mmCIF file of C-alpha atoms and ligand atoms in Angstrom:
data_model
loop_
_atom_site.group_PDB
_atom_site.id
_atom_site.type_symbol
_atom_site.label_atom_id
_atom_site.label_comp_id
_atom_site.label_asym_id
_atom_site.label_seq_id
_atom_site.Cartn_x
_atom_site.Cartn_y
_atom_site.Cartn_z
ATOM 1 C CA UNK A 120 17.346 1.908 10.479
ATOM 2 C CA UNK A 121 15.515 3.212 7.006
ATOM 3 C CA UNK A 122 17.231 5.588 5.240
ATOM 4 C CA UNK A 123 15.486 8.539 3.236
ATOM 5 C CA UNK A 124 15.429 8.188 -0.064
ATOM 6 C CA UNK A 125 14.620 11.574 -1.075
ATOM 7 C CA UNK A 126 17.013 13.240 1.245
ATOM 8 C CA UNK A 127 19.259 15.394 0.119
ATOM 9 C CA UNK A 128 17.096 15.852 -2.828
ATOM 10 C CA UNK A 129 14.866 18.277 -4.614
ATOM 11 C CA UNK A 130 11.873 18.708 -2.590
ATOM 12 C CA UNK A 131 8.762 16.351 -4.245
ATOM 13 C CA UNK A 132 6.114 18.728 -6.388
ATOM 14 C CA UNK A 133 3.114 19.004 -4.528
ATOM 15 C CA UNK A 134 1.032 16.748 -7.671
ATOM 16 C CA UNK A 135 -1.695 16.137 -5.122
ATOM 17 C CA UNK A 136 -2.808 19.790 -4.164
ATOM 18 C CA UNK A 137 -6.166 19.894 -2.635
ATOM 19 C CA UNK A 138 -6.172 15.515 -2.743
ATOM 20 C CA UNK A 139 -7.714 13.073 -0.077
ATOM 21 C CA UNK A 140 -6.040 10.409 0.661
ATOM 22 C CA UNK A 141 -6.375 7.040 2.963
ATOM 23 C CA UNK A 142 -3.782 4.540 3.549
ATOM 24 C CA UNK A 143 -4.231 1.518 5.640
ATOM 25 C CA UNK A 144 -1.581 0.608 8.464
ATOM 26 C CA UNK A 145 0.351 3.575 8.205
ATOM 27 C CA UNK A 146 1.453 4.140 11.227
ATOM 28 C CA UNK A 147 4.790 1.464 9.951
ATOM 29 C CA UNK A 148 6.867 0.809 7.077
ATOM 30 C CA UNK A 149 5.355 0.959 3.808
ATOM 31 C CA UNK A 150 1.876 2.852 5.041
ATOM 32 C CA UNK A 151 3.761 5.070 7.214
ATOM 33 C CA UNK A 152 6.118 5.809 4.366
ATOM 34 C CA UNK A 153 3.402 6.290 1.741
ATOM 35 C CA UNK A 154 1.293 8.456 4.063
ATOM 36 C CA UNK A 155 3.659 10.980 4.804
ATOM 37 C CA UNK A 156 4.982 10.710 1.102
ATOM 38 C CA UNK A 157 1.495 11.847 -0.066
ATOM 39 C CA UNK A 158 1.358 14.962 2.312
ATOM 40 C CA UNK A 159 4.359 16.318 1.542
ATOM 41 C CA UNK A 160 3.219 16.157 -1.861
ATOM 42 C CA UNK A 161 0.383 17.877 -0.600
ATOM 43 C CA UNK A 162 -2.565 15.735 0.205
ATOM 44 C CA UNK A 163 -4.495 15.435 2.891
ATOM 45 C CA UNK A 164 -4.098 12.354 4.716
ATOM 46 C CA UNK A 165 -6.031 9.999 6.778
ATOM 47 C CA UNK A 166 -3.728 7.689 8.863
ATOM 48 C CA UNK A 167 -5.593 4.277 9.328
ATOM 49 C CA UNK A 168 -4.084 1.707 12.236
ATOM 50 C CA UNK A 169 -5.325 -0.936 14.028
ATOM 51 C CA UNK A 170 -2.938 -1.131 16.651
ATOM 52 C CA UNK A 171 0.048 1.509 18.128
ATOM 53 C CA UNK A 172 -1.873 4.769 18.496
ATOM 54 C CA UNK A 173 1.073 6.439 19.003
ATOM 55 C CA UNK A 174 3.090 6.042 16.334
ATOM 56 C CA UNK A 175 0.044 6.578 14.174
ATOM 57 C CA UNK A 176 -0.165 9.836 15.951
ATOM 58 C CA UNK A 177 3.751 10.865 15.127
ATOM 59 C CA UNK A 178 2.625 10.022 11.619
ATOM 60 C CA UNK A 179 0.141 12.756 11.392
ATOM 61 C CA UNK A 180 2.551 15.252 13.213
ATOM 62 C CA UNK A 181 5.026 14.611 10.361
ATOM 63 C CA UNK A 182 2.129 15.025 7.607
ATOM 64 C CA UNK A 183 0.686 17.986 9.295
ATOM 65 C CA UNK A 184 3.953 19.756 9.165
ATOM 66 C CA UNK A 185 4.153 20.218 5.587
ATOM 67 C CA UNK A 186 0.542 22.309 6.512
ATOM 68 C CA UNK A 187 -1.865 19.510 5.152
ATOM 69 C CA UNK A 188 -4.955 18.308 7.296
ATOM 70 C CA UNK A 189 -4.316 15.208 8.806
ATOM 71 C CA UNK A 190 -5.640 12.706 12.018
ATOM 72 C CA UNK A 191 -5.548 8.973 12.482
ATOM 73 C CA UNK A 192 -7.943 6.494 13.022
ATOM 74 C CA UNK A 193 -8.132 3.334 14.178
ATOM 75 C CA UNK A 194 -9.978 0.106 11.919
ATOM 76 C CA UNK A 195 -9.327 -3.069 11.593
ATOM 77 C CA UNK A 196 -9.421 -3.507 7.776
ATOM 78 C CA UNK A 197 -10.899 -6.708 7.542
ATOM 79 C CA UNK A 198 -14.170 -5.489 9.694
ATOM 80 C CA UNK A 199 -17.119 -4.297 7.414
ATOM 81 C CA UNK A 200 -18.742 -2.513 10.414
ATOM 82 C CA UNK A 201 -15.446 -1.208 10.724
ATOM 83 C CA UNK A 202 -13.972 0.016 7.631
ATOM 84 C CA UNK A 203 -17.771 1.450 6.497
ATOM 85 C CA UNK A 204 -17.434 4.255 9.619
ATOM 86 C CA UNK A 205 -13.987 4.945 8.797
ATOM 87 C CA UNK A 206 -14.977 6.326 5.186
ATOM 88 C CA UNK A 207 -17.780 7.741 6.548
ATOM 89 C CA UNK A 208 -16.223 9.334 8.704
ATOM 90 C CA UNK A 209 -13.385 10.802 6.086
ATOM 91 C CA UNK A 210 -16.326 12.286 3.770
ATOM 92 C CA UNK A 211 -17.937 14.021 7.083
ATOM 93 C CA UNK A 212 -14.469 15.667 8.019
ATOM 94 C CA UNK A 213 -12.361 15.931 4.391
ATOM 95 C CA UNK A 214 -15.134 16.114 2.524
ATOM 96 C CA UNK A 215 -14.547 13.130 0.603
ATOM 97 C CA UNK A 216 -12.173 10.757 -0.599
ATOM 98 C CA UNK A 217 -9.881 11.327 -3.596
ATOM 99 C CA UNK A 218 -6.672 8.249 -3.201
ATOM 100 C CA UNK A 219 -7.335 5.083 -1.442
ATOM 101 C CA UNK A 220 -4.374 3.381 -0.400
ATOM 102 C CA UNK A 221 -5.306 -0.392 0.523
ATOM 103 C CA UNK A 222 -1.571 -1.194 2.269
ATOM 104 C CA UNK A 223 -2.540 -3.191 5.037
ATOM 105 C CA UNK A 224 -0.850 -6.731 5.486
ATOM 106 C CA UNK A 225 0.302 -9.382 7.242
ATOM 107 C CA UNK A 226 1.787 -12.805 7.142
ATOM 108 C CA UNK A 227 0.975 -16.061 9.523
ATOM 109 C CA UNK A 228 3.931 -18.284 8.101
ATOM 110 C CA UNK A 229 4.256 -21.985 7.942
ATOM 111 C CA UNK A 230 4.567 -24.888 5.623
ATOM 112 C CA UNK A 231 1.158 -26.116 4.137
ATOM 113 C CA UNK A 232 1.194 -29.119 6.182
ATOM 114 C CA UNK A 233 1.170 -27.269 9.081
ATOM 115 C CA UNK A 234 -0.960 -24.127 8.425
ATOM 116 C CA UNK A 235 -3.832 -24.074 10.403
ATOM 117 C CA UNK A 236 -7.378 -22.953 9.166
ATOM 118 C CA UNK A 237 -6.942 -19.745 11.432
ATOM 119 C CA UNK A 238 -3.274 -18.631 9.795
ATOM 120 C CA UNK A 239 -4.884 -18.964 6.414
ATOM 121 C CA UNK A 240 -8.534 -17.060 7.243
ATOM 122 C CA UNK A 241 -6.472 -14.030 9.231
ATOM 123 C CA UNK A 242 -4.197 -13.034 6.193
ATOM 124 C CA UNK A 243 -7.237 -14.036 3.188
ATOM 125 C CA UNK A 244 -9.339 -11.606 5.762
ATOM 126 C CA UNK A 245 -6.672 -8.846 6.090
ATOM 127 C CA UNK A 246 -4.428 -9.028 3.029
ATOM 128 C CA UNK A 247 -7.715 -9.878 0.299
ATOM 129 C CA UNK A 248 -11.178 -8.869 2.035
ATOM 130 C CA UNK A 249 -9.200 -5.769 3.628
ATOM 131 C CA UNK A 250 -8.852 -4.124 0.274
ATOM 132 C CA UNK A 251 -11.829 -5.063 -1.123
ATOM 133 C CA UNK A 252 -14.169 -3.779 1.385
ATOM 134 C CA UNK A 253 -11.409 -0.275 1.325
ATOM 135 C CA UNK A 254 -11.750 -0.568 -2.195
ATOM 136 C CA UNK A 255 -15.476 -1.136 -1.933
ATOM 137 C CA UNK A 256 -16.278 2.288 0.166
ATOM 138 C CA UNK A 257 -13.865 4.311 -1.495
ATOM 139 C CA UNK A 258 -15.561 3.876 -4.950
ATOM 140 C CA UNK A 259 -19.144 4.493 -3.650
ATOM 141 C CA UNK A 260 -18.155 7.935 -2.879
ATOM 142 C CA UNK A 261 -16.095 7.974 -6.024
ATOM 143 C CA UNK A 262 -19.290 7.452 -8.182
ATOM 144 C CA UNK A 263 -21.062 9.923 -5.670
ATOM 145 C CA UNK A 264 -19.276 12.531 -6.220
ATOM 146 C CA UNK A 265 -17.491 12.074 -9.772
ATOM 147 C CA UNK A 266 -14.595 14.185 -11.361
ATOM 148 C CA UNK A 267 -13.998 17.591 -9.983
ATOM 149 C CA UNK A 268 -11.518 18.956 -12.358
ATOM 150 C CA UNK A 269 -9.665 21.188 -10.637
ATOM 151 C CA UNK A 270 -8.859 18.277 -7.942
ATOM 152 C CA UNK A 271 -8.151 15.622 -10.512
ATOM 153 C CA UNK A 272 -9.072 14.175 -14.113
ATOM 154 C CA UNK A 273 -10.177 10.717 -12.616
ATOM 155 C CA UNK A 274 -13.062 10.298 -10.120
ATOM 156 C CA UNK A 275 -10.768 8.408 -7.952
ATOM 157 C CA UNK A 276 -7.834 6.147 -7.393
ATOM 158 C CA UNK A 277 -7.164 3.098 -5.965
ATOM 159 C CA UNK A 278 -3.985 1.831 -5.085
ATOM 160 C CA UNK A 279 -3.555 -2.393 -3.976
ATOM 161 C CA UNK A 280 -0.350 -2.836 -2.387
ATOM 162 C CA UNK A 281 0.343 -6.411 -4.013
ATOM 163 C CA UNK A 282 4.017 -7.974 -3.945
ATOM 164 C CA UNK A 283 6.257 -9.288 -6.141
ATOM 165 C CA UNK A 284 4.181 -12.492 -4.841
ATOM 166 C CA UNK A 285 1.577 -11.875 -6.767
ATOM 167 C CA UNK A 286 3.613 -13.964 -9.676
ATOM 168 C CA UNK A 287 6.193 -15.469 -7.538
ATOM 169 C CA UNK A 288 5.072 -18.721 -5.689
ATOM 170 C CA UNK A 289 6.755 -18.646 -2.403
ATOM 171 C CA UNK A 290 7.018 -22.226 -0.431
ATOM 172 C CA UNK A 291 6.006 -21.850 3.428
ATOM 173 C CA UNK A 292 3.610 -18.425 2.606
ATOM 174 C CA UNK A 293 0.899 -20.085 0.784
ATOM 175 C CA UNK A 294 -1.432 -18.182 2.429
ATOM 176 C CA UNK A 295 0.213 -14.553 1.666
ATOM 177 C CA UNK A 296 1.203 -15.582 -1.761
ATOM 178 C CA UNK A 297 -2.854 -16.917 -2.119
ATOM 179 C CA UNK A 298 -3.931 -13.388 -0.762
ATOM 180 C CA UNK A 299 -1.605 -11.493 -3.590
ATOM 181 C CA UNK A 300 -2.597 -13.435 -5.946
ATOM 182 C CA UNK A 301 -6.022 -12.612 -5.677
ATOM 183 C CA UNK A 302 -5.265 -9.128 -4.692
ATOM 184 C CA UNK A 303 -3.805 -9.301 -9.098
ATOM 185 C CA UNK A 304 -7.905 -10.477 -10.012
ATOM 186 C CA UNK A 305 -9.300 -7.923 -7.453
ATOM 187 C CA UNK A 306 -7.312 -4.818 -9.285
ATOM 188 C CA UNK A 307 -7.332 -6.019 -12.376
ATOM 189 C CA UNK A 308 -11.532 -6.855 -12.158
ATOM 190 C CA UNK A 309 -12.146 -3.383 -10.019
ATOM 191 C CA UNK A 310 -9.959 -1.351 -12.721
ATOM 192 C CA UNK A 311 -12.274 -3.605 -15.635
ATOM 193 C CA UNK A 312 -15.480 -2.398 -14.127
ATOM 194 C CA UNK A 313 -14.702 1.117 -12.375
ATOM 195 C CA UNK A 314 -12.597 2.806 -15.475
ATOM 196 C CA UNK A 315 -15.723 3.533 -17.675
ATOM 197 C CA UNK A 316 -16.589 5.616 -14.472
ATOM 198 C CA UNK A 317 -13.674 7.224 -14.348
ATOM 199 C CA UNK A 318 -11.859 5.780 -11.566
ATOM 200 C CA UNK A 319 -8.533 4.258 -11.579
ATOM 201 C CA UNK A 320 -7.475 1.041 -10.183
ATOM 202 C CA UNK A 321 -3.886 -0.160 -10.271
ATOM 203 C CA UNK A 322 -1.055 -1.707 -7.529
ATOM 204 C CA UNK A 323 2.168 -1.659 -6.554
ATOM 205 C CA UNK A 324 4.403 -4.562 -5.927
ATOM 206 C CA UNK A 325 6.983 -4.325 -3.470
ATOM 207 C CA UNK A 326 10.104 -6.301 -4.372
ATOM 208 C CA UNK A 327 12.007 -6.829 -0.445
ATOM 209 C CA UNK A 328 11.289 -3.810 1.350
ATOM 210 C CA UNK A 329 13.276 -2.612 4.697
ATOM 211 C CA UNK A 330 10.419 -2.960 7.279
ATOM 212 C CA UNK A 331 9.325 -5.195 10.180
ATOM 213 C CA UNK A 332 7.063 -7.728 8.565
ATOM 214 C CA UNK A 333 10.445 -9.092 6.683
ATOM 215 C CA UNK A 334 12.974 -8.369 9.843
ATOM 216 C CA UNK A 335 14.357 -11.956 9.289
ATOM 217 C CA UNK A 336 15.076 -11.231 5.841
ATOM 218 C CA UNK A 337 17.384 -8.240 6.061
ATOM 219 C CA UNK A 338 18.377 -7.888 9.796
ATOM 220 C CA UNK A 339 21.969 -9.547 9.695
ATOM 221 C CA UNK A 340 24.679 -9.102 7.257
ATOM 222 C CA UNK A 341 24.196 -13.121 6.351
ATOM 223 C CA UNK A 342 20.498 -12.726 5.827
ATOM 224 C CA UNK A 343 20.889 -9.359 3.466
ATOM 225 C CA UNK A 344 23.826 -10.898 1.506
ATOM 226 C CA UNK A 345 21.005 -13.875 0.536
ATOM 227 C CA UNK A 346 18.263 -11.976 -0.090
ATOM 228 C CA UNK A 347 20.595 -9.410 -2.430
ATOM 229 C CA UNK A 348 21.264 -12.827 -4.552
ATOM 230 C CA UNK A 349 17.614 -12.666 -5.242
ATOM 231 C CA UNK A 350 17.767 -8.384 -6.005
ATOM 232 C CA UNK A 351 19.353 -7.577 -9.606
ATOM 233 C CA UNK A 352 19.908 -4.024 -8.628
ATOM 234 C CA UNK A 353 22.029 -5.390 -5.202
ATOM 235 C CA UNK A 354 19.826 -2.626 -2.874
ATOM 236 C CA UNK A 355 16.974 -3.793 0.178
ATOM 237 C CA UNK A 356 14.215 -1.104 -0.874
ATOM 238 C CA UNK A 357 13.546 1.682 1.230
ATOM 239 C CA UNK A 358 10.069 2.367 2.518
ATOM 240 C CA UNK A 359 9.965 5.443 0.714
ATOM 241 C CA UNK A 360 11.060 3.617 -2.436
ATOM 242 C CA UNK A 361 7.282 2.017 -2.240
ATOM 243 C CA UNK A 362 6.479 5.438 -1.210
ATOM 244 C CA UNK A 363 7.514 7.491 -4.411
ATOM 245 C CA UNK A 364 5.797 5.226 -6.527
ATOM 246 C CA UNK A 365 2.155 5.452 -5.177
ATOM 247 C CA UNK A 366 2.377 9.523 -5.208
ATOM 248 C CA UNK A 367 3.253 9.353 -8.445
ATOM 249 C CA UNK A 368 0.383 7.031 -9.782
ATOM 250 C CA UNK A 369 -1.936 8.685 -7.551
ATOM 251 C CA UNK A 370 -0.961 11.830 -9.325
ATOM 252 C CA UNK A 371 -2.712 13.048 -12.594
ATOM 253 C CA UNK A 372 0.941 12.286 -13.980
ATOM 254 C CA UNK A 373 0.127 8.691 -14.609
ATOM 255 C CA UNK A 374 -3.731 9.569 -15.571
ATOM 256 C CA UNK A 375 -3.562 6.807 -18.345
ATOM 257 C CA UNK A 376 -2.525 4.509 -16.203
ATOM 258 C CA UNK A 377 -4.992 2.201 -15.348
ATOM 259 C CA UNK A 378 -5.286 -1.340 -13.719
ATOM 260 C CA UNK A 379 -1.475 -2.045 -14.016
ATOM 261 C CA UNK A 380 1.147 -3.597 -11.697
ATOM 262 C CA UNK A 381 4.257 -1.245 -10.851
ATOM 263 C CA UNK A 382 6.793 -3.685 -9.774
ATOM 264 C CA UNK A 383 9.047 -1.579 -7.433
ATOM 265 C CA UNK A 384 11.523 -4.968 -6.747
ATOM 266 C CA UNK A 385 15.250 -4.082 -7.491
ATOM 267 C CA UNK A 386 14.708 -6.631 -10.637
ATOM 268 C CA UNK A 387 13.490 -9.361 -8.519
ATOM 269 C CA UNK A 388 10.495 -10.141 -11.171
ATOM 270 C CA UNK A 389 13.679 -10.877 -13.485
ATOM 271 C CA UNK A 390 13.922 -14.082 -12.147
ATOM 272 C CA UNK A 391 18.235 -13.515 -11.721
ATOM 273 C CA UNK A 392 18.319 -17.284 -10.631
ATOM 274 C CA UNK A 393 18.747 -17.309 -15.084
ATOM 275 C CA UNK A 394 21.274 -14.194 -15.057
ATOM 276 C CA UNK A 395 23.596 -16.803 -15.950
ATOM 277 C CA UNK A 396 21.799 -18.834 -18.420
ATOM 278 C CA UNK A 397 19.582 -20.601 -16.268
HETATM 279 P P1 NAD B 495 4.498 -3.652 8.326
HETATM 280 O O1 NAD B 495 4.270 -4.822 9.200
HETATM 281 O O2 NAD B 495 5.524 -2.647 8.699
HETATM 282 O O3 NAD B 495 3.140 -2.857 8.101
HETATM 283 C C1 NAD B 495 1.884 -3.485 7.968
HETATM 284 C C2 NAD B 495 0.837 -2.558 8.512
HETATM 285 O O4 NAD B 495 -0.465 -3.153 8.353
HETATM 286 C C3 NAD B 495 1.016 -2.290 10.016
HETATM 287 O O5 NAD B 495 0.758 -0.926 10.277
HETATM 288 C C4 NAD B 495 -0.055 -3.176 10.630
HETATM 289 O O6 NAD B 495 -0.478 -2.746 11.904
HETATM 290 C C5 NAD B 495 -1.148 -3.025 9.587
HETATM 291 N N1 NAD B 495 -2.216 -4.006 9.740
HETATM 292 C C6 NAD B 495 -2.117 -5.342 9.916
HETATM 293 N N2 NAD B 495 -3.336 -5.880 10.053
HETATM 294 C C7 NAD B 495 -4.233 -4.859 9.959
HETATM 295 C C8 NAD B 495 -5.643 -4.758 10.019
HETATM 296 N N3 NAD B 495 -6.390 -5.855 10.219
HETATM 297 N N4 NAD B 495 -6.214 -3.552 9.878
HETATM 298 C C9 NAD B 495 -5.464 -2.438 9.673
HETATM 299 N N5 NAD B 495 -4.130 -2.464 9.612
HETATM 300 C C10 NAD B 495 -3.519 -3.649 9.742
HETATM 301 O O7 NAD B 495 4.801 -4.263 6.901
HETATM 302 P P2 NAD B 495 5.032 -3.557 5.472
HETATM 303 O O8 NAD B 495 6.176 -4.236 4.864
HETATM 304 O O9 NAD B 495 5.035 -2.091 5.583
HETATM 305 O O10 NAD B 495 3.730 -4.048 4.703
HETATM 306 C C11 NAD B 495 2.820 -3.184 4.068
HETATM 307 C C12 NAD B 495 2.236 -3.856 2.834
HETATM 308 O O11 NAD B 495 3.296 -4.068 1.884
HETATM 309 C C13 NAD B 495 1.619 -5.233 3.092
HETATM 310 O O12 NAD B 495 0.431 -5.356 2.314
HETATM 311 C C14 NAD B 495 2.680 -6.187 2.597
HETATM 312 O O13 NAD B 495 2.132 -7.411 2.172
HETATM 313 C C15 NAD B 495 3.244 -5.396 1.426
HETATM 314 N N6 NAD B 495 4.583 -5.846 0.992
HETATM 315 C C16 NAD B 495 5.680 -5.651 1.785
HETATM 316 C C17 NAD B 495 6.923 -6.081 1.319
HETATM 317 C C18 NAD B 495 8.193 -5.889 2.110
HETATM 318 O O14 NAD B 495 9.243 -6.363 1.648
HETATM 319 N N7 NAD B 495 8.182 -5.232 3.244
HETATM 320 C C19 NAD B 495 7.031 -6.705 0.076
HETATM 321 C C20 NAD B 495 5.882 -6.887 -0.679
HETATM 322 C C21 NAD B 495 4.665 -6.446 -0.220
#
């Protein structure tokens, strides 16, 4: 079980009145966090999935009760001829595109001596090509349609989700850690090219994060007592943790804020293995 980070609390501002947003494979953990996140601060929200229709579809009951627009559909982020239709198809019923979310992932574990050529393509293809061709179609309309000031002071925003292994070599995910690593180049090159235009391009790097692509990690009280030795601030993250952080860089709040890393990791970039001198 997640817990809610913001319950109990102040309700979140709306800072994205009037907003568009897309995030990729929301209908679990960190999407389906981040998606509802940026409706209840008052986007709009398209709920991308590839598989599991219906909880996609429970996500965009819980974003539609805060009385934003929202509906899912269904792409497989590492298909051109399928991620072109899907922003196509967000321009023809939001009108266009304001925060793209590029959250998708996956891992295909195993040690590089035994990683086949197909574990390495499918997470490159989902995890790097993913959000650049999401990247790709969200800044054409971007440049189409440029600032609108009363939406936003940028022409657009584009979110990576990266990871803490975007720095942090990992043994037996060379792949995944491969694919965040170049999703670091891909932000930082996009944010290089696309700020003169107005658009901002930045990530956020999840430290360990509650959800199923890590089960293994946190699911016992052995296995969360080993990963906590690797977490400064002795807390798993909560989905929403991840959440929190992308509504408030999508938001005009963070307008100078532009192809930068927000590590959301408990500390784990601190490298605590030298908390006690190393
Ligand atoms: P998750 O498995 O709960 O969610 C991943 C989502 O991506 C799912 O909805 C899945 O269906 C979707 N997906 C997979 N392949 C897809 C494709 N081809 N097209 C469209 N959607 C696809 O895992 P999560 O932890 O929520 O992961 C979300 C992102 O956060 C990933 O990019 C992951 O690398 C990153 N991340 C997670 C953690 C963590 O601790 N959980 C840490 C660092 C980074």
């Amino acid at each position: 079980m997640t817990s809610d980070v913001n319950e109990g609390r102040r309700p979140v501002p709306t800072i994205l009145q009037g907003q568009k947003a897309l995030v990729t494979g929301a209908n679990s953990g960190i999407g389906k966090a981040t998606a509802i996140g940026l409706g209840r601060a008052g986007a709009d929200v398209v709920v991308n999935y590839v598989f599991g229709k219906e909880a996609a579809e429970e996500v965009v009951e819980e974003i539609k009760s805060f009385g934003v627009r929202a509906y899912a559909h269904e792409a497989d982020v590492s298909q051109e001829d399928q991620v072109v239709p899907m922003v196509a198809r967000m321009v023809e019923e939001f009108g266009t595109i304001d925060i793209m979310v590029a959250n998708a992932g996956l891992q295909r574990d195993a040690a590089i001596t035994e990683m086949s050529v197909a574990q390495w393509q499918k997470v490159l293809d989902v995890n790097l090509t993913g959000q650049f061709l999401c990247a790709r179609e969200a800044a054409k309309e971007f440049l189409r349609r440029g600032v609108v000031p009363e939406v936003s002071r940028s022409a657009g925003k584009i979110i990576c989700m990266s990871s803490v292994h975007q720095i942090i070599p990992w043994t037996g995910h060379v792949n995944y850690a491969a694919s965040k690593g170049g999703v670091l180049m891909l932000m930082q090159t996009m944010a290089q090219e696309l700020a003169p235009k107005g658009i901002r391009v930045n990530a956020v790097a999840p430290g360990a994060i509650r959800t199923p692509i890590n089960r293994s990690a946190w699911d016992t009280p052995e296995a969360e007592a080993d990963l906590l030795r690797l977490v400064p601030y002795r807390r798993v993250g909560d989905p929403e943790d991840i959440a929190n952080a992308v509504t408030v860089l999508a938001s005009d709040l963070m307008d100078y804020v532009v192809g930068t890393t927000l590590f959301v990791d408990g500390g784990m970039t601190l490298f605590p293995g030298f908390a006690t001198g190393g």
